[in-house]
Coordinates of C-alpha atoms in Angstrom, one line a residue:
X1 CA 119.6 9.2 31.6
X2 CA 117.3 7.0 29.3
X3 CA 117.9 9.2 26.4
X4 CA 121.8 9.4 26.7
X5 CA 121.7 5.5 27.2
X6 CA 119.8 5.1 23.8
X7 CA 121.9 7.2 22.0
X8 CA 124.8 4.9 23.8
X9 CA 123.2 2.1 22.7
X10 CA 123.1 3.5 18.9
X11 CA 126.9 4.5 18.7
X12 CA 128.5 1.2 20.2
X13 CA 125.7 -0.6 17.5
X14 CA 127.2 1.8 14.9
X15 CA 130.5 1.1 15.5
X16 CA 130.6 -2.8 16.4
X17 CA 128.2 -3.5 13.1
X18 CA 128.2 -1.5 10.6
X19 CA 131.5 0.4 10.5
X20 CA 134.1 -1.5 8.3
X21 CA 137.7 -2.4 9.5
X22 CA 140.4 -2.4 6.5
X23 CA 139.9 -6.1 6.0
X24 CA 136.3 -5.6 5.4
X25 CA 134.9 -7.0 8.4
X26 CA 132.9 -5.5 11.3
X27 CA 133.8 -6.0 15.3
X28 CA 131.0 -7.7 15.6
X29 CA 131.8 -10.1 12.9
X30 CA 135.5 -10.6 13.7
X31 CA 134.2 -11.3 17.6
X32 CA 131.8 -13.9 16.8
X33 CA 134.4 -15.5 14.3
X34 CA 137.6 -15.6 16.4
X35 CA 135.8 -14.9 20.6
X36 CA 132.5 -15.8 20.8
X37 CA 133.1 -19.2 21.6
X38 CA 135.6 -18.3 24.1
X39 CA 133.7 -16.9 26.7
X40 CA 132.3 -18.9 30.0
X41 CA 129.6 -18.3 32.0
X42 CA 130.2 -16.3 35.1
X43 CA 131.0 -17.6 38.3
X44 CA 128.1 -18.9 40.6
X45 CA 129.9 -16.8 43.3
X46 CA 129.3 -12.9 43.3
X47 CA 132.7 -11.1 42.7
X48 CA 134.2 -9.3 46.6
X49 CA 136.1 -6.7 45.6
X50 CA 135.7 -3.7 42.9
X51 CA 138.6 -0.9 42.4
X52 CA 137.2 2.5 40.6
X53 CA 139.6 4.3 38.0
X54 CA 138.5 7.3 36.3
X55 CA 140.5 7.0 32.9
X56 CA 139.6 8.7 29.1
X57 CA 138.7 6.5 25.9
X58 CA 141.4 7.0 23.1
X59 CA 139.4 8.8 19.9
X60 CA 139.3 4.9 18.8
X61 CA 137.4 4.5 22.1
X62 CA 140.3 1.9 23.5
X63 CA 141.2 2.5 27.0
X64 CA 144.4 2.6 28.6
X65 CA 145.2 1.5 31.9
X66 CA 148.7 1.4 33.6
X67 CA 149.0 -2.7 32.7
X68 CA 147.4 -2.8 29.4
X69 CA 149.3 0.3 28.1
X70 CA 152.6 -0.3 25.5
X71 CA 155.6 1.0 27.5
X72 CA 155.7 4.1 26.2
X73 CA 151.8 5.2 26.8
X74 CA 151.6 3.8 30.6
X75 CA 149.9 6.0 33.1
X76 CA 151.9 7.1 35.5
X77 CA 151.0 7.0 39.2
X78 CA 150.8 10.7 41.0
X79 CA 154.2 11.4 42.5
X80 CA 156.1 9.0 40.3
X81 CA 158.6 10.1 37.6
X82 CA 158.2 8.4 34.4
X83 CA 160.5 6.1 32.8
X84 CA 163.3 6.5 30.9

């Protein structure tokens, strides 16, 4: 487990600081520019509830989840038909 954490650990520092995005730019630099300052500590209070999904990472290692996903790439629920 320690190893395939490391070698976790290596690929998202790979990817968020030293792989280039078209405008030249790295994750890490475009989230410290435009989010960093966004974000607020956490609530004093421990969260209650927690809801487990197993889903897949897209090969550009986004997720999709039924109410993040553009119409036409929503998950559909088991026993639903999908939309037309």
């Amino acid at each position: 487990l320690a190893e395939l954490n490391t070698a976790i650990d290596e690929r998202v520092a790979e990817i968020n600081g030293q792989i280039r995005r078209v405008d030249g730019s790295t994750r890490y630099e475009q989230f410290s520019q435009e989010e960093a300052h966004l974000l607020q500590p956490l609530p004093p209070e421990q969260f209650g509830s927690v809801e487990w999904k197993q889903l897949k990472a897209a090969r550009n290692y986004h997720v999709c989840t039924v109410n993040t996903c553009p119409t036409e790439n929503r998950l559909i629920r088991i026993g639903q038909q999908p939309p037309i």
